[in-house]
Amino acid sequence: MFTMNKEELKEALELCVRCGRCLAVCPVYAQTGYEGSASRGKVALLQAELTGEADLADRMKDLLSQCLLCGACADICVNGVRGDEIIQAGRALAVRGGGLQKIKSWLTRDALGRGPLTRNFLKNKALFLKNVPPESGLHFRFPVPGLDKSRWLPSLAEKPFLSNLPVLPDRDGPRVALFVGCVSNFLRPGTAEAAVRLLESAGARVIIPAGQVCCGKPALGAGDTAAAAHAARKNLAAFNPDDYDYLVSFCATCSEHLKHYGQIPELGAPGGWSGKVVDFNDLLVNVLGWRPEVTEAAAPLRVFYHDPCHLHRKQGIVAEPRRIIESLPGVELVGGNQPPVCCGYGGIFNLWHYPLSRKLFQARAETIEPNHPDLVVTACSGCLLQFEDGLRGLNLPFGISTVVELAAARGLPPA
């Protein structure tokens, strides 16, 4: 749900019967042992705040920010409590000033990297985001002054992908509009290039609107619904549903969020928008029926697939990435039957609680190490950034890539 007003939030909170099932699956609670970290504790504290039964000003910051929005609590709740949506709604109320006002200063756009703090950050961080427009989700993903300086920062690409679009042939086949996303556009344009090659290999006609911007999910996760809606409007203007059969994203966070544009009444999303949005893995396997063009076995490669929460839990896409990986010559999927475990990124959570985020990543890495992979692959830009940072911190002997990049490298002839 994009947002809730105070009355809708109160109704959602009343569904909780305090059974405690969420405690068993909350990755943050597993690290902190603090009930306020889990859905049940947050529900109780939110109810006390909204009904005026307690003044929780000193605790509300942690209440709202100590959540990955991974959805594990919602999956296990038999009473239908959507803990992730409740926390998201609380953050949005805080930023709008529609409630929870005493933590508003913590959640302002300035603190999220959109004002004087950002200018100071850029001045003292080698101008890292100098050439990135303010509406990009990267401004919500990286730290501002005073946060942990041990964080690894990726390098910006020489040119954003969308500023140097390839000339694509006008061909027969399904018309597929490609949503590039901030990380691929500004940091890893090779991922978008690989996606284009895979789509064309599968017989698609690829369309890439140059006017697309951030999907808006990083802003929404931070409670900034105005910025999220602004990004959504720009994308709705850039992608005309009449021009394509499918709108695809290879980032699970982007594809999950884009599917919800049509559920935001104030945006006036054109009819058929949400129904045309497909995750890349789903499109490649279930619609286009892609198979590797290269069949000759390459050097053996042991690959572990990390399930993004926004793909496994939020979209129910589990088998498709595994099928792509297993179809690649010389590739062995290891640990493929393991249950999903959050990597600890959680969008803005990684900014607010970086040390805790790193502990969560270490817990995730400990479940991967026994499989002795050569490479970990994932299908989410946030997970990718978390692994790139975390693997360096732990000095682990395997690399990180995306399903798209691996499939193009192993399944297509050299470009």
C-alpha positions as a LaTeX table, in Angstrom:
\begin{tabular}{lrrr}
\hline
Residue & $x$ (\AA) & $y$ (\AA) & $z$ (\AA) \\
\hline
Met1 & 0.00 & 0.00 & 0.00 \\
Phe2 & 1.37 & 3.41 & $-0.97$ \\
Thr3 & 0.22 & 5.16 & 2.20 \\
Met4 & $-2.42$ & 5.17 & 4.95 \\
Asn5 & $-4.08$ & 7.97 & 6.86 \\
Lys6 & $-4.19$ & 7.83 & 10.66 \\
Glu7 & $-7.59$ & 6.11 & 10.78 \\
Glu8 & $-6.55$ & 3.43 & 8.27 \\
Leu9 & $-3.38$ & 2.87 & 10.25 \\
Lys10 & $-5.34$ & 2.46 & 13.48 \\
Glu11 & $-7.59$ & $-0.15$ & 11.84 \\
Ala12 & $-4.57$ & $-2.06$ & 10.53 \\
Leu13 & $-2.98$ & $-2.03$ & 13.98 \\
Glu14 & $-6.10$ & $-3.51$ & 15.57 \\
Leu15 & $-5.69$ & $-6.74$ & 13.56 \\
Cys16 & $-2.71$ & $-7.76$ & 15.70 \\
Val17 & $-3.60$ & $-10.29$ & 18.44 \\
Arg18 & $-0.06$ & $-10.33$ & 19.96 \\
Cys19 & 0.56 & $-14.00$ & 19.13 \\
Gly20 & 4.28 & $-13.41$ & 18.64 \\
Arg21 & 4.76 & $-15.45$ & 15.47 \\
Cys22 & 6.52 & $-12.48$ & 13.89 \\
Leu23 & 9.28 & $-12.62$ & 16.50 \\
Ala24 & 10.47 & $-15.95$ & 15.15 \\
Val25 & 11.05 & $-14.65$ & 11.61 \\
Cys26 & 12.16 & $-11.03$ & 12.08 \\
Pro27 & 15.86 & $-10.80$ & 11.13 \\
Val28 & 16.32 & $-7.56$ & 13.06 \\
Tyr29 & 14.82 & $-9.04$ & 16.25 \\
Ala30 & 17.15 & $-12.05$ & 15.87 \\
Gln31 & 20.08 & $-9.64$ & 16.16 \\
Thr32 & 18.79 & $-7.22$ & 18.78 \\
Gly33 & 16.52 & $-9.33$ & 21.00 \\
Tyr34 & 14.48 & $-6.13$ & 21.42 \\
Glu35 & 10.76 & $-6.63$ & 20.87 \\
Gly36 & 10.40 & $-3.13$ & 19.49 \\
Ser37 & 12.46 & $-4.36$ & 16.53 \\
Ala38 & 9.76 & $-6.86$ & 15.55 \\
Ser39 & 6.30 & $-6.28$ & 14.17 \\
Arg40 & 4.44 & $-7.07$ & 17.41 \\
Gly41 & 6.44 & $-4.57$ & 19.41 \\
Lys42 & 6.11 & $-1.89$ & 16.76 \\
Val43 & 2.35 & $-2.39$ & 16.59 \\
Ala44 & 1.99 & $-2.01$ & 20.36 \\
Leu45 & 4.15 & 1.11 & 20.48 \\
Leu46 & 2.43 & 2.68 & 17.47 \\
Gln47 & $-0.99$ & 2.10 & 19.03 \\
Ala48 & 0.14 & 3.73 & 22.26 \\
Glu49 & 1.47 & 6.74 & 20.36 \\
Leu50 & $-1.54$ & 7.18 & 18.08 \\
Thr51 & $-4.07$ & 6.86 & 20.90 \\
Gly52 & $-2.17$ & 9.25 & 23.15 \\
Glu53 & $-1.59$ & 6.60 & 25.81 \\
Ala54 & 2.16 & 7.17 & 25.86 \\
Asp55 & 4.70 & 9.74 & 24.80 \\
Leu56 & 7.26 & 7.74 & 22.88 \\
Ala57 & 9.23 & 10.55 & 21.29 \\
Asp58 & 12.58 & 9.13 & 22.32 \\
Arg59 & 11.76 & 5.68 & 21.01 \\
Met60 & 9.81 & 6.42 & 17.84 \\
Lys61 & 12.90 & 6.93 & 15.68 \\
Asp62 & 14.06 & 3.38 & 16.32 \\
Leu63 & 10.50 & 2.09 & 16.11 \\
Leu64 & 10.04 & 3.30 & 12.55 \\
Ser65 & 13.55 & 2.90 & 11.22 \\
Gln66 & 14.46 & $-0.50$ & 12.70 \\
Cys67 & 12.63 & $-2.40$ & 9.99 \\
Leu68 & 13.89 & $-3.87$ & 6.72 \\
Leu69 & 10.38 & $-3.94$ & 5.19 \\
Cys70 & 11.30 & $-7.48$ & 4.12 \\
Gly71 & 7.76 & $-8.78$ & 4.65 \\
Ala72 & 8.71 & $-11.88$ & 6.67 \\
Cys73 & 6.29 & $-10.90$ & 9.44 \\
Ala74 & 3.44 & $-10.40$ & 6.97 \\
Asp75 & 4.09 & $-13.81$ & 5.40 \\
Ile76 & 3.76 & $-15.64$ & 8.70 \\
Cys77 & 0.89 & $-13.68$ & 10.26 \\
Val78 & $-2.33$ & $-15.72$ & 10.33 \\
Asn79 & $-4.41$ & $-12.64$ & 11.08 \\
Gly80 & $-3.35$ & $-10.71$ & 8.00 \\
Val81 & $-1.28$ & $-8.03$ & 9.72 \\
Arg82 & 0.97 & $-6.40$ & 7.11 \\
Gly83 & 3.74 & $-5.29$ & 9.42 \\
Asp84 & 5.88 & $-3.92$ & 6.60 \\
Glu85 & 3.02 & $-1.76$ & 5.27 \\
Ile86 & 2.21 & $-0.50$ & 8.77 \\
Ile87 & 5.78 & 0.66 & 9.35 \\
Gln88 & 5.88 & 2.18 & 5.87 \\
Ala89 & 2.68 & 4.09 & 6.66 \\
Gly90 & 4.12 & 5.32 & 9.94 \\
Arg91 & 7.17 & 6.70 & 8.18 \\
Ala92 & 5.00 & 8.47 & 5.62 \\
Leu93 & 2.86 & 10.03 & 8.36 \\
Ala94 & 5.98 & 11.28 & 10.09 \\
Val95 & 7.30 & 13.00 & 6.99 \\
Arg96 & 3.92 & 14.49 & 6.03 \\
Gly97 & 3.38 & 15.83 & 9.54 \\
Gly98 & 0.10 & 13.94 & 9.67 \\
Gly99 & 1.13 & 12.32 & 12.93 \\
Leu100 & 4.15 & 11.17 & 14.90 \\
Gln101 & 5.48 & 14.72 & 14.62 \\
Lys102 & 8.28 & 14.46 & 17.17 \\
Ile103 & 10.46 & 12.36 & 14.87 \\
Lys104 & 9.83 & 14.43 & 11.79 \\
Ser105 & 13.26 & 16.04 & 11.95 \\
Trp106 & 14.89 & 12.60 & 11.67 \\
Leu107 & 13.00 & 11.77 & 8.52 \\
Thr108 & 13.20 & 15.05 & 6.63 \\
Arg109 & 14.50 & 15.17 & 3.10 \\
Asp110 & 17.63 & 16.90 & 4.35 \\
Ala111 & 18.58 & 13.90 & 6.47 \\
Leu112 & 17.92 & 11.68 & 3.47 \\
Gly113 & 20.44 & 13.53 & 1.34 \\
Arg114 & 18.45 & 16.25 & $-0.41$ \\
Gly115 & 19.62 & 19.55 & 1.17 \\
Pro116 & 22.55 & 21.26 & 2.92 \\
Leu117 & 23.75 & 17.99 & 4.42 \\
Thr118 & 24.08 & 16.57 & 0.95 \\
Arg119 & 26.03 & 19.58 & $-0.27$ \\
Asn120 & 28.44 & 19.14 & 2.64 \\
Phe121 & 28.61 & 15.41 & 1.95 \\
Leu122 & 29.49 & 15.97 & $-1.69$ \\
Lys123 & 32.15 & 18.51 & $-0.72$ \\
Asn124 & 33.87 & 16.01 & 1.57 \\
Lys125 & 33.28 & 12.74 & $-0.27$ \\
Ala126 & 35.16 & 13.36 & $-3.52$ \\
Leu127 & 31.97 & 14.70 & $-5.12$ \\
Phe128 & 30.65 & 11.14 & $-5.34$ \\
Leu129 & 27.10 & 12.05 & $-6.38$ \\
Lys130 & 27.95 & 15.32 & $-8.13$ \\
Asn131 & 26.58 & 14.23 & $-11.50$ \\
Val132 & 23.57 & 12.33 & $-10.20$ \\
Pro133 & 20.24 & 14.21 & $-10.35$ \\
Pro134 & 18.57 & 14.78 & $-6.97$ \\
Glu135 & 15.57 & 12.59 & $-7.85$ \\
Ser136 & 17.80 & 9.54 & $-8.26$ \\
Gly137 & 17.36 & 6.81 & $-5.68$ \\
Leu138 & 21.13 & 6.84 & $-5.13$ \\
His139 & 20.68 & 9.89 & $-2.92$ \\
Phe140 & 18.61 & 7.70 & $-0.61$ \\
Arg141 & 21.09 & 4.82 & $-0.67$ \\
Phe142 & 24.37 & 6.36 & 0.43 \\
Pro143 & 25.44 & 8.07 & 3.66 \\
Val144 & 25.57 & 11.70 & 4.66 \\
Pro145 & 28.25 & 13.21 & 6.96 \\
Gly146 & 28.64 & 11.67 & 10.38 \\
Leu147 & 27.69 & 8.14 & 9.35 \\
Asp148 & 29.98 & 5.12 & 9.29 \\
Lys149 & 33.09 & 5.89 & 7.22 \\
Ser150 & 34.01 & 2.23 & 6.76 \\
Arg151 & 31.31 & 1.89 & 4.14 \\
Trp152 & 32.49 & 1.01 & 0.65 \\
Leu153 & 31.25 & 3.37 & $-2.05$ \\
Pro154 & 31.04 & 2.19 & $-5.67$ \\
Ser155 & 32.45 & 4.27 & $-8.49$ \\
Leu156 & 30.15 & 6.19 & $-10.81$ \\
Ala157 & 30.16 & 5.01 & $-14.40$ \\
Glu158 & 31.91 & 7.29 & $-16.88$ \\
Lys159 & 28.54 & 7.93 & $-18.54$ \\
Pro160 & 25.03 & 7.04 & $-17.34$ \\
Phe161 & 23.46 & 4.36 & $-19.49$ \\
Leu162 & 20.46 & 6.53 & $-20.35$ \\
Ser163 & 22.68 & 9.34 & $-21.64$ \\
Asn164 & 24.32 & 7.03 & $-24.16$ \\
Leu165 & 21.50 & 4.81 & $-25.39$ \\
Pro166 & 22.32 & 2.18 & $-28.02$ \\
Val167 & 20.62 & 2.30 & $-31.41$ \\
Leu168 & 18.20 & $-0.61$ & $-31.28$ \\
Pro169 & 16.78 & $-2.29$ & $-34.39$ \\
Asp170 & 13.11 & $-1.96$ & $-35.28$ \\
Arg171 & 12.22 & $-5.63$ & $-35.49$ \\
Asp172 & 9.29 & $-7.97$ & $-35.18$ \\
Gly173 & 8.57 & $-9.65$ & $-31.87$ \\
Pro174 & 7.10 & $-8.69$ & $-28.51$ \\
Arg175 & 7.66 & $-5.02$ & $-27.71$ \\
Val176 & 9.51 & $-4.84$ & $-24.39$ \\
Ala177 & 10.08 & $-1.51$ & $-22.65$ \\
Leu178 & 13.15 & $-1.71$ & $-20.40$ \\
Phe179 & 13.21 & 0.07 & $-17.04$ \\
Val180 & 16.88 & 0.61 & $-16.25$ \\
Gly181 & 16.92 & 1.74 & $-12.60$ \\
Cys182 & 19.36 & 4.02 & $-10.78$ \\
Val183 & 22.09 & 1.53 & $-9.93$ \\
Ser184 & 22.39 & 0.23 & $-13.48$ \\
Asn185 & 22.07 & 3.69 & $-14.98$ \\
Phe186 & 24.72 & 5.41 & $-12.86$ \\
Leu187 & 26.92 & 2.61 & $-11.49$ \\
Arg188 & 26.62 & $-0.55$ & $-13.60$ \\
Pro189 & 25.54 & 0.24 & $-17.17$ \\
Gly190 & 26.89 & $-3.16$ & $-18.19$ \\
Thr191 & 23.89 & $-4.75$ & $-16.48$ \\
Ala192 & 21.48 & $-2.83$ & $-18.70$ \\
Glu193 & 23.58 & $-3.70$ & $-21.75$ \\
Ala194 & 23.39 & $-7.37$ & $-20.79$ \\
Ala195 & 19.63 & $-7.10$ & $-20.37$ \\
Val196 & 19.25 & $-5.65$ & $-23.86$ \\
Arg197 & 21.31 & $-8.46$ & $-25.37$ \\
Leu198 & 19.28 & $-11.12$ & $-23.57$ \\
Leu199 & 15.95 & $-9.62$ & $-24.63$ \\
Glu200 & 17.06 & $-9.41$ & $-28.26$ \\
Ser201 & 18.39 & $-12.96$ & $-28.06$ \\
Ala202 & 14.89 & $-14.02$ & $-26.96$ \\
Gly203 & 13.32 & $-12.31$ & $-29.98$ \\
Ala204 & 12.05 & $-9.15$ & $-28.31$ \\
Arg205 & 11.97 & $-5.65$ & $-29.76$ \\
Val206 & 13.54 & $-3.51$ & $-27.02$ \\
Ile207 & 12.33 & 0.00 & $-26.25$ \\
Ile208 & 14.21 & 2.24 & $-23.78$ \\
Pro209 & 12.50 & 5.58 & $-22.99$ \\
Ala210 & 15.19 & 8.16 & $-22.23$ \\
Gly211 & 12.91 & 10.15 & $-19.92$ \\
Gln212 & 12.64 & 7.46 & $-17.23$ \\
Val213 & 13.84 & 8.21 & $-13.69$ \\
Cys214 & 14.12 & 6.39 & $-10.35$ \\
Cys215 & 11.14 & 4.11 & $-9.68$ \\
Gly216 & 10.56 & 5.99 & $-6.40$ \\
Lys217 & 10.87 & 3.05 & $-4.02$ \\
Pro218 & 13.90 & 4.39 & $-2.08$ \\
Ala219 & 12.01 & 7.63 & $-1.40$ \\
Leu220 & 8.86 & 5.73 & $-0.42$ \\
Gly221 & 10.80 & 3.50 & 1.95 \\
Ala222 & 12.07 & 6.64 & 3.64 \\
Gly223 & 8.52 & 7.91 & 4.07 \\
Asp224 & 8.86 & 10.63 & 1.44 \\
Thr225 & 5.64 & 9.94 & $-0.46$ \\
Ala226 & 5.81 & 13.28 & $-2.27$ \\
Ala227 & 9.18 & 12.44 & $-3.82$ \\
Ala228 & 7.99 & 8.92 & $-4.64$ \\
Ala229 & 4.88 & 10.26 & $-6.37$ \\
His230 & 6.98 & 12.81 & $-8.28$ \\
Ala231 & 9.19 & 10.03 & $-9.66$ \\
Ala232 & 6.16 & 7.90 & $-10.51$ \\
Arg233 & 4.56 & 10.73 & $-12.50$ \\
Lys234 & 7.73 & 11.17 & $-14.54$ \\
Asn235 & 7.83 & 7.47 & $-15.36$ \\
Leu236 & 4.17 & 7.41 & $-16.27$ \\
Ala237 & 4.89 & 10.22 & $-18.73$ \\
Ala238 & 7.92 & 8.41 & $-20.17$ \\
Phe239 & 6.30 & 4.99 & $-20.64$ \\
Asn240 & 3.21 & 5.06 & $-22.85$ \\
Pro241 & 1.45 & 1.68 & $-22.42$ \\
Asp242 & 0.36 & 1.78 & $-26.06$ \\
Asp243 & 4.00 & 1.61 & $-27.15$ \\
Tyr244 & 4.88 & $-1.73$ & $-25.59$ \\
Asp245 & 3.53 & $-5.16$ & $-24.70$ \\
Tyr246 & 5.60 & $-5.57$ & $-21.54$ \\
Leu247 & 7.44 & $-3.20$ & $-19.21$ \\
Val248 & 10.32 & $-5.10$ & $-17.63$ \\
Ser249 & 12.85 & $-4.41$ & $-14.88$ \\
Phe250 & 15.77 & $-6.63$ & $-13.90$ \\
Cys251 & 15.83 & $-5.13$ & $-10.37$ \\
Ala252 & 13.32 & $-6.86$ & $-8.07$ \\
Thr253 & 12.73 & $-3.69$ & $-6.05$ \\
Cys254 & 11.92 & $-1.70$ & $-9.18$ \\
Ser255 & 9.65 & $-4.32$ & $-10.72$ \\
Glu256 & 7.75 & $-4.78$ & $-7.44$ \\
His257 & 7.23 & $-1.05$ & $-7.02$ \\
Leu258 & 6.33 & $-0.38$ & $-10.66$ \\
Lys259 & 3.56 & $-2.97$ & $-10.40$ \\
His260 & 1.89 & $-0.79$ & $-7.75$ \\
Tyr261 & 1.71 & 2.44 & $-9.73$ \\
Gly262 & $-1.78$ & 1.56 & $-10.91$ \\
Gln263 & $-2.92$ & 1.26 & $-7.28$ \\
Ile264 & $-2.08$ & 4.89 & $-6.48$ \\
Pro265 & $-5.31$ & 6.81 & $-7.21$ \\
Glu266 & $-3.75$ & 10.28 & $-7.13$ \\
Leu267 & $-1.34$ & 9.37 & $-9.94$ \\
Gly268 & $-4.00$ & 8.55 & $-12.49$ \\
Ala269 & $-1.95$ & 5.68 & $-13.92$ \\
Pro270 & $-3.24$ & 4.73 & $-17.38$ \\
Gly271 & $-5.27$ & 1.57 & $-17.68$ \\
Gly272 & $-3.20$ & $-1.54$ & $-18.20$ \\
Trp273 & $-0.02$ & $-0.10$ & $-16.68$ \\
Ser274 & 0.36 & $-2.53$ & $-13.78$ \\
Gly275 & $-0.73$ & $-5.52$ & $-15.85$ \\
Lys276 & 2.11 & $-4.93$ & $-18.30$ \\
Val277 & 4.88 & $-4.71$ & $-15.68$ \\
Val278 & 6.85 & $-7.97$ & $-15.49$ \\
Asp279 & 10.00 & $-8.91$ & $-13.65$ \\
Phe280 & 12.86 & $-9.76$ & $-15.97$ \\
Asn281 & 13.22 & $-13.35$ & $-14.76$ \\
Asp282 & 9.50 & $-13.98$ & $-15.19$ \\
Leu283 & 9.49 & $-12.50$ & $-18.69$ \\
Leu284 & 12.57 & $-14.37$ & $-19.87$ \\
Val285 & 11.39 & $-17.79$ & $-18.64$ \\
Asn286 & 7.60 & $-17.74$ & $-18.81$ \\
Val287 & 6.88 & $-15.35$ & $-21.70$ \\
Leu288 & 9.87 & $-15.32$ & $-24.04$ \\
Gly289 & 11.10 & $-18.85$ & $-23.29$ \\
Trp290 & 14.75 & $-17.81$ & $-23.49$ \\
Arg291 & 17.42 & $-20.46$ & $-23.82$ \\
Pro292 & 21.20 & $-19.95$ & $-23.92$ \\
Glu293 & 22.66 & $-19.54$ & $-27.39$ \\
Val294 & 25.96 & $-20.93$ & $-26.16$ \\
Thr295 & 25.76 & $-24.65$ & $-25.36$ \\
Glu296 & 29.42 & $-25.55$ & $-25.13$ \\
Ala297 & 30.47 & $-26.02$ & $-21.52$ \\
Ala298 & 32.66 & $-23.24$ & $-20.20$ \\
Ala299 & 34.91 & $-23.50$ & $-17.15$ \\
Pro300 & 32.96 & $-24.91$ & $-14.20$ \\
Leu301 & 31.37 & $-22.27$ & $-11.99$ \\
Arg302 & 29.63 & $-22.84$ & $-8.66$ \\
Val303 & 26.87 & $-20.26$ & $-8.22$ \\
Phe304 & 24.74 & $-19.46$ & $-5.18$ \\
Tyr305 & 21.53 & $-17.57$ & $-5.84$ \\
His306 & 20.42 & $-15.01$ & $-3.23$ \\
Asp307 & 16.64 & $-14.47$ & $-3.19$ \\
Pro308 & 15.74 & $-10.77$ & $-2.90$ \\
Cys309 & 12.83 & $-10.15$ & $-0.54$ \\
His310 & 11.15 & $-8.01$ & $-3.20$ \\
Leu311 & 11.22 & $-10.94$ & $-5.63$ \\
His312 & 10.61 & $-14.00$ & $-3.48$ \\
Arg313 & 8.22 & $-12.64$ & $-0.86$ \\
Lys314 & 6.66 & $-9.67$ & $-2.61$ \\
Gln315 & 6.25 & $-11.15$ & $-6.11$ \\
Gly316 & 6.35 & $-14.91$ & $-5.53$ \\
Ile317 & 9.11 & $-15.38$ & $-8.14$ \\
Val318 & 11.32 & $-18.21$ & $-6.93$ \\
Ala319 & 11.92 & $-20.85$ & $-9.60$ \\
Glu320 & 12.59 & $-18.60$ & $-12.61$ \\
Pro321 & 16.02 & $-17.19$ & $-11.62$ \\
Arg322 & 17.12 & $-20.69$ & $-10.67$ \\
Arg323 & 16.01 & $-22.05$ & $-14.05$ \\
Ile324 & 18.02 & $-19.41$ & $-15.85$ \\
Ile325 & 21.12 & $-20.18$ & $-13.79$ \\
Glu326 & 20.78 & $-23.94$ & $-14.18$ \\
Ser327 & 20.40 & $-23.61$ & $-17.96$ \\
Leu328 & 23.81 & $-21.99$ & $-18.36$ \\
Pro329 & 26.66 & $-24.21$ & $-19.61$ \\
Gly330 & 29.25 & $-25.09$ & $-17.01$ \\
Val331 & 27.26 & $-23.52$ & $-14.16$ \\
Glu332 & 26.32 & $-25.50$ & $-11.03$ \\
Leu333 & 23.66 & $-24.01$ & $-8.78$ \\
Val334 & 24.61 & $-24.69$ & $-5.15$ \\
Gly335 & 22.35 & $-24.24$ & $-2.13$ \\
Gly336 & 19.39 & $-23.74$ & $-4.43$ \\
Asn337 & 16.89 & $-25.22$ & $-1.99$ \\
Gln338 & 17.83 & $-23.03$ & 0.96 \\
Pro339 & 15.04 & $-20.81$ & 2.31 \\
Pro340 & 15.37 & $-17.08$ & 1.62 \\
Val341 & 17.30 & $-14.98$ & 4.11 \\
Cys342 & 17.33 & $-11.17$ & 4.02 \\
Cys343 & 20.76 & $-9.72$ & 3.29 \\
Gly344 & 20.18 & $-6.83$ & 5.71 \\
Tyr345 & 20.09 & $-4.01$ & 3.18 \\
Gly346 & 16.47 & $-2.91$ & 3.49 \\
Gly347 & 16.89 & 0.29 & 1.48 \\
Ile348 & 17.00 & 3.21 & 3.88 \\
Phe349 & 17.60 & 0.79 & 6.81 \\
Asn350 & 21.19 & 0.46 & 5.59 \\
Leu351 & 21.61 & 4.21 & 5.96 \\
Trp352 & 19.95 & 4.54 & 9.36 \\
His353 & 21.47 & 1.43 & 10.96 \\
Tyr354 & 24.64 & 0.62 & 9.07 \\
Pro355 & 26.42 & $-1.38$ & 11.84 \\
Leu356 & 23.28 & $-3.49$ & 12.37 \\
Ser357 & 22.91 & $-3.89$ & 8.62 \\
Arg358 & 26.43 & $-5.29$ & 8.47 \\
Lys359 & 25.67 & $-7.77$ & 11.25 \\
Leu360 & 22.64 & $-8.94$ & 9.31 \\
Phe361 & 24.78 & $-9.37$ & 6.22 \\
Gln362 & 27.32 & $-11.40$ & 8.18 \\
Ala363 & 24.51 & $-13.71$ & 9.34 \\
Arg364 & 23.44 & $-14.10$ & 5.71 \\
Ala365 & 27.00 & $-14.76$ & 4.56 \\
Glu366 & 27.37 & $-17.51$ & 7.15 \\
Thr367 & 24.55 & $-19.44$ & 5.48 \\
Ile368 & 26.26 & $-19.11$ & 2.08 \\
Glu369 & 29.86 & $-20.00$ & 2.96 \\
Pro370 & 29.28 & $-23.76$ & 3.55 \\
Asn371 & 28.18 & $-24.07$ & $-0.09$ \\
His372 & 31.64 & $-22.92$ & $-1.29$ \\
Pro373 & 30.40 & $-20.89$ & $-4.25$ \\
Asp374 & 32.64 & $-19.16$ & $-6.73$ \\
Leu375 & 30.01 & $-16.50$ & $-7.27$ \\
Val376 & 26.82 & $-15.23$ & $-5.63$ \\
Val377 & 24.19 & $-13.81$ & $-7.95$ \\
Thr378 & 21.06 & $-11.88$ & $-7.12$ \\
Ala379 & 18.28 & $-9.99$ & $-8.88$ \\
Cys380 & 18.03 & $-6.78$ & $-6.84$ \\
Ser381 & 20.16 & $-3.65$ & $-6.99$ \\
Gly382 & 19.94 & $-3.12$ & $-3.23$ \\
Cys383 & 21.08 & $-6.67$ & $-2.48$ \\
Leu384 & 23.89 & $-6.21$ & $-4.98$ \\
Leu385 & 25.16 & $-3.09$ & $-3.20$ \\
Gln386 & 24.91 & $-4.84$ & 0.17 \\
Phe387 & 26.95 & $-7.80$ & $-1.06$ \\
Glu388 & 29.56 & $-5.59$ & $-2.73$ \\
Asp389 & 30.06 & $-3.72$ & 0.54 \\
Gly390 & 29.71 & $-6.72$ & 2.86 \\
Leu391 & 31.99 & $-9.10$ & 0.97 \\
Arg392 & 34.80 & $-6.56$ & 1.12 \\
Gly393 & 34.29 & $-6.08$ & 4.84 \\
Leu394 & 34.38 & $-9.83$ & 5.55 \\
Asn395 & 37.09 & $-10.61$ & 2.97 \\
Leu396 & 35.14 & $-13.58$ & 1.64 \\
Pro397 & 36.48 & $-15.57$ & $-1.33$ \\
Phe398 & 33.51 & $-15.27$ & $-3.68$ \\
Gly399 & 32.22 & $-12.51$ & $-5.90$ \\
Ile400 & 28.80 & $-10.98$ & $-6.54$ \\
Ser401 & 26.95 & $-10.40$ & $-9.79$ \\
Thr402 & 23.43 & $-10.33$ & $-11.18$ \\
Val403 & 21.38 & $-13.01$ & $-12.91$ \\
Val404 & 21.27 & $-10.80$ & $-16.00$ \\
Glu405 & 25.04 & $-10.34$ & $-16.21$ \\
Leu406 & 25.73 & $-14.02$ & $-15.58$ \\
Ala407 & 23.19 & $-15.16$ & $-18.18$ \\
Ala408 & 24.63 & $-12.85$ & $-20.83$ \\
Ala409 & 28.23 & $-13.82$ & $-20.02$ \\
Arg410 & 27.58 & $-17.56$ & $-20.03$ \\
Gly411 & 24.63 & $-17.90$ & $-22.38$ \\
Leu412 & 25.43 & $-15.53$ & $-25.25$ \\
Pro413 & 28.36 & $-15.33$ & $-27.65$ \\
Pro414 & 30.79 & $-12.45$ & $-27.05$ \\
Ala415 & 29.35 & $-9.08$ & $-28.04$ \\
\hline
\end{tabular}
